[in-house]
XYZ file of C-alpha atoms in Angstrom:
294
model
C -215.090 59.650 -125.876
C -216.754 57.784 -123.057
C -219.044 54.856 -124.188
C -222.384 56.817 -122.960
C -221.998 59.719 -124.401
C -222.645 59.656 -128.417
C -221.989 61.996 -130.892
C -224.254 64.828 -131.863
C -224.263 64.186 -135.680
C -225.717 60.911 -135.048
C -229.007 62.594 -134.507
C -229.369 64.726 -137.527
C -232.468 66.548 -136.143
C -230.918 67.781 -133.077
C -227.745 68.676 -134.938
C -230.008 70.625 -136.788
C -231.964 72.215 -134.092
C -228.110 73.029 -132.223
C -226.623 74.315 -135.493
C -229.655 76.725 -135.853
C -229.643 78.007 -132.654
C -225.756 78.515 -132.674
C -226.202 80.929 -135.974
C -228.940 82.758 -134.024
C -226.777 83.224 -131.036
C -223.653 84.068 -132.885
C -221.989 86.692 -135.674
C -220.686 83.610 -137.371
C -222.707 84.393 -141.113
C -222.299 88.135 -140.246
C -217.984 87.918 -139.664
C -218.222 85.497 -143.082
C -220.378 87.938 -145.225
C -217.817 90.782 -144.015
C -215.135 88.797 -145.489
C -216.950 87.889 -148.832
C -218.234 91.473 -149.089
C -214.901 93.113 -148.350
C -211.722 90.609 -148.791
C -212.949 87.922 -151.039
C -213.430 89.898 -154.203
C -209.834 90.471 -154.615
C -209.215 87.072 -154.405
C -211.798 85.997 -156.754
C -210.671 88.500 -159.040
C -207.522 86.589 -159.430
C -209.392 83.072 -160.765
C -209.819 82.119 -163.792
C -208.229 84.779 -165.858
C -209.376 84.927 -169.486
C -211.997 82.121 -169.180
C -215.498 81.990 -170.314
C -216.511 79.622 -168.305
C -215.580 78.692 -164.157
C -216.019 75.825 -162.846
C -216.770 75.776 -159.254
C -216.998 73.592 -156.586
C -218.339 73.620 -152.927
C -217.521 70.524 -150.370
C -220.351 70.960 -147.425
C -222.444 73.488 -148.805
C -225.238 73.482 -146.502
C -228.385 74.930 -147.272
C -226.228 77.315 -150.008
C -226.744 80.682 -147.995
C -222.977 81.612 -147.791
C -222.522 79.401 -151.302
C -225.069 81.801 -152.895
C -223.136 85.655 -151.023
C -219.711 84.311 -152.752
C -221.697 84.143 -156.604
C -222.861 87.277 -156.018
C -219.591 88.919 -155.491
C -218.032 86.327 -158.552
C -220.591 87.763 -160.763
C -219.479 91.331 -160.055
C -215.766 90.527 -160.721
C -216.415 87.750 -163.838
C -219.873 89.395 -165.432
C -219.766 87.918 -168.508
C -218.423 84.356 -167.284
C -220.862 81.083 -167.199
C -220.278 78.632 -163.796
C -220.560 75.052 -163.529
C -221.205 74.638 -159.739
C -220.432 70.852 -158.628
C -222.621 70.932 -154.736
C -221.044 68.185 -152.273
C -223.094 68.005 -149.311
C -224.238 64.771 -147.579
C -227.497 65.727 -145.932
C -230.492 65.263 -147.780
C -232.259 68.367 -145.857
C -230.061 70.433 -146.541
C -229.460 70.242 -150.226
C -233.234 70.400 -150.528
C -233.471 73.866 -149.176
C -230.184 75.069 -150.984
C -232.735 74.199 -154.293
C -235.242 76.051 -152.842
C -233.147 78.761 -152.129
C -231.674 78.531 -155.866
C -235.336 78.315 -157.208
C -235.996 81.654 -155.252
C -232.986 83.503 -156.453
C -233.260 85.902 -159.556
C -230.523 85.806 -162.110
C -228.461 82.987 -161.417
C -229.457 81.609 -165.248
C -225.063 81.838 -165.918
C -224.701 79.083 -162.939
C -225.479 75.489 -163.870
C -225.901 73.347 -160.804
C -224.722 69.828 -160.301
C -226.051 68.350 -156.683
C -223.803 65.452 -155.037
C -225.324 64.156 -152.131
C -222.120 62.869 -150.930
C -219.761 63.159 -148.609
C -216.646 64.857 -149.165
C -214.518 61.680 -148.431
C -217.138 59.852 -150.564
C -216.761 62.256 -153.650
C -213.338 61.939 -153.253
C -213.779 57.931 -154.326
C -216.484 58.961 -156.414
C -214.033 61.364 -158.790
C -210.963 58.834 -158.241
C -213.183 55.866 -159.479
C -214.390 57.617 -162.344
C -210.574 58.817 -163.243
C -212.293 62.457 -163.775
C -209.856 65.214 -164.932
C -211.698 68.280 -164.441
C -209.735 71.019 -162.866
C -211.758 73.753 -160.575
C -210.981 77.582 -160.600
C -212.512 77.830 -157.169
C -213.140 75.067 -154.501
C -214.622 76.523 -150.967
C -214.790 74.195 -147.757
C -216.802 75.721 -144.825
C -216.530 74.784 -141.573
C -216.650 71.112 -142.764
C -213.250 69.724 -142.245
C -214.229 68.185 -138.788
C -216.384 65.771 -140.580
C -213.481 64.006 -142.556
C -210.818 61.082 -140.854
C -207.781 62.818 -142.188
C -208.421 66.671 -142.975
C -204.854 67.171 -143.891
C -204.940 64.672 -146.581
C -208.469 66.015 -147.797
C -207.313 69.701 -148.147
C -204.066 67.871 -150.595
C -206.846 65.739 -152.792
C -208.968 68.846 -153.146
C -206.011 71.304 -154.057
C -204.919 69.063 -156.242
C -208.170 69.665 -158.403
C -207.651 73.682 -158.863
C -206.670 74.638 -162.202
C -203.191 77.112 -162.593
C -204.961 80.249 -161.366
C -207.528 78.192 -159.162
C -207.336 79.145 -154.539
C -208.825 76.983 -152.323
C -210.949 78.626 -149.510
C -211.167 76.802 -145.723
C -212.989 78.089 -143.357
C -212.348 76.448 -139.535
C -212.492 78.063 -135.998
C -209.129 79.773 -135.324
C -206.705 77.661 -132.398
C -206.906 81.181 -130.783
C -210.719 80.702 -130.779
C -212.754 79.593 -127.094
C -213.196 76.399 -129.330
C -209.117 75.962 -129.816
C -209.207 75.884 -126.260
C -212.059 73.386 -125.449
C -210.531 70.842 -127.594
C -206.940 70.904 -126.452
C -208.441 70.579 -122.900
C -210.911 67.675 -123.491
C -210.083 66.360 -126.880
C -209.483 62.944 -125.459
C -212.763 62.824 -124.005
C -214.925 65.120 -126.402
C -213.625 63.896 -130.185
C -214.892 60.768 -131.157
C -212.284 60.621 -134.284
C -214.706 57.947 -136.061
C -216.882 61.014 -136.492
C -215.454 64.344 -136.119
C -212.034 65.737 -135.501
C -210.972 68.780 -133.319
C -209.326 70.541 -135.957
C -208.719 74.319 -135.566
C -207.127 76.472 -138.477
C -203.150 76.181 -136.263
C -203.704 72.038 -137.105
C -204.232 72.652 -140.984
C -201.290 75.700 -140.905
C -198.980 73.489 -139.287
C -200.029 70.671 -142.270
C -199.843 72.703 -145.002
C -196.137 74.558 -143.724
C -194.783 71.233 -143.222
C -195.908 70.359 -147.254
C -194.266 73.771 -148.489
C -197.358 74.826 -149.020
C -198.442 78.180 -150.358
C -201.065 80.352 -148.638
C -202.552 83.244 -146.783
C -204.987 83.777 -143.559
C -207.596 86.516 -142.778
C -209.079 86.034 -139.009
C -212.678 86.516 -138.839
C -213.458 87.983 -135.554
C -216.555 86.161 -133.996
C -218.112 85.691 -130.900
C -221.491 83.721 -129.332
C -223.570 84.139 -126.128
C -223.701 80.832 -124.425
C -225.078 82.453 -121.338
C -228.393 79.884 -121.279
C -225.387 77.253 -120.575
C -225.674 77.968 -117.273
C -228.716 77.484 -116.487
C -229.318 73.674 -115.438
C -232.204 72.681 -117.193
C -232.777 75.044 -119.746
C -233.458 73.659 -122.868
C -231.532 76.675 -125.555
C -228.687 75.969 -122.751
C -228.054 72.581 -123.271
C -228.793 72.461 -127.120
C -225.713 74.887 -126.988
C -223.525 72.559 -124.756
C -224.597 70.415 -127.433
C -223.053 72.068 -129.982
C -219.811 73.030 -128.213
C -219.011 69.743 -127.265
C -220.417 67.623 -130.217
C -222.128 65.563 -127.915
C -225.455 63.847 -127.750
C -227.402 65.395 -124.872
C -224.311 66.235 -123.289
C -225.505 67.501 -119.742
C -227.593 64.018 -119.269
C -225.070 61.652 -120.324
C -221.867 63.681 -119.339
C -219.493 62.063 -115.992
C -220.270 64.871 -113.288
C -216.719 65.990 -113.334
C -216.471 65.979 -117.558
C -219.660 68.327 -117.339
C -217.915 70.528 -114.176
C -214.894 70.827 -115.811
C -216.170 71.881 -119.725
C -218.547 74.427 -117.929
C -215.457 75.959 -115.974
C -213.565 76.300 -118.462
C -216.075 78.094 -120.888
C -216.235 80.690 -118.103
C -212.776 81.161 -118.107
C -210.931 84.286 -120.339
C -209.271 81.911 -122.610
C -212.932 81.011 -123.764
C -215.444 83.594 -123.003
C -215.418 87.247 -121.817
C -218.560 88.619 -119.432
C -220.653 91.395 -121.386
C -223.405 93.137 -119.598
C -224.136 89.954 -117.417
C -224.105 87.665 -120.531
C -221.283 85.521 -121.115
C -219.699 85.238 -124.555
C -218.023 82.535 -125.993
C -214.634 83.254 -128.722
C -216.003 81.833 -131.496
C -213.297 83.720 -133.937
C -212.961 82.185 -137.224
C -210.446 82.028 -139.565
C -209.931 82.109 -143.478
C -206.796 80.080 -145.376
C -206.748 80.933 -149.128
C -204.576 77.916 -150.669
C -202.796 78.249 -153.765
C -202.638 75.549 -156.359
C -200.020 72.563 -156.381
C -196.894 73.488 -157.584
């Protein structure tokens, strides 16, 4: 990444602001709620058999929206079971509305809440240090595994925690995605790998197949209008260059030709597809379901 340009995360507020605006602008939370409501029940069903009590973890919760759809449908399948919820999540913001959000929520007395404000590379150390032995019956990891140095070797130290019936749920853009595309194009220049990594769900496959590793994938259909991009100037525009590039005020700080050639590109079939005037971005997800160590 050239020296000028900085990375988005290192202005929380604008990350923020970006993030927001790309759930407004795409189906992301609608394609994952599909999957929770339709596919994820099954899966749940298998965790935990017998128990009276699951313990639970989730690595980059958020503000707990998606965390709170996925009790829901664990509740249906485990009604009489008690949850010990271990929250990893490193922004401050963020865990404070997942409380409020939990404070605002009837009947979620069976689920006793433990908040880290940590990162997950940070409660890795944390649970090494402390030589803890708790195994998890369900560990979920959203859309966070850009955020780590080595992704491959956090997926291993997290599957390593699940119990004998336990799965392990990531959720990263698909390498078929617009996104996939992006990065193999301009990874040298987008992905500063002190921060964030251009990982895409082919990266982790290709990992976990060269471990032996058990699993199975669901794609998650998505897509995003980044039309506004266009538009030189406009402010929703470049929030969303923003976001697509992880970088800091990207059209302002951008060489001319890094900032001609990303905005080609998203124009181009591999990334977007022209609806009704409005261009939309690939953003297609997808789902691995990892099974325990063997």
């Amino acid at each position: 990444m050239s020296c000028a340009m900085k990375s988005l995360v290192e202005d929380n507020d604008r990350y923020l602001k970006s993030f927001q605006l790309f759930l407004e602008r795409s189906s992301e939370h609608k394609c994952m709620q599909d999957f929770i409501h339709g596919i994820l029940p099954d899966i749940l069903a298998s965790v935990g058999e017998g128990k009276a009590n699951l313990n639970v973890m989730g690595v980059g919760s958020g503000a707990g929206e998606i965390d709170l759809e996925m009790f829901s449908q664990l509740h249906l399948k485990h009604p009489a079971v008690t949850v010990d919820n271990q929250v990893v999540e490193p922004s401050a913001q963020q865990l404070h509305l997942y409380k409020v959000l939990v404070s605002q929520k009837p009947n979620l007395d069976y689920i006793k809440f433990t908040w880290n404000k940590m990162t997950a590379t940070e409660f890795e150390k944390h649970w090494r240090e402390n030589h803890l032995t708790k195994k998890m019956d369900f560990i979920h990891m959203i859309q966070m595994l850009y955020y780590v140095k080595d992704p491959g070797a956090t997926v291993t130290f997290y599957q390593s925690l699940l119990d004998r019936n336990g799965k392990l749920l990531v959720i990263l853009v698909s390498d078929e995605s617009g996104w996939g595309k992006l990065w193999r194009t301009f990874r040298t220049q987008l992905c500063n790998t002190e921060i964030s990594q251009c990982v895409t769900t082919g990266d982790i496959k290709a990992y976990l197949d060269s471990k032996t590793v058990s699993y199975q994938s669901y794609k998650l259909p998505s897509q995003m209008d980044i039309t506004e991009c266009f538009t030189e100037g406009d402010q929703r525009g470049e929030l969303l260059l923003d976001f697509l590039t992880e970088v800091l005020d990207f059209s302002s700080t951008a060489p001319p030709e890094l900032k001609r050639g990303v905005l080609d590109l998203l124009k181009t079939p591999d990334c977007s597809k022209e609806v009704d005037g409005r261009v939309i971005f690939n953003n297609t997800l997808e789902v691995l379901v990892v099974d325990p160590l063997q």
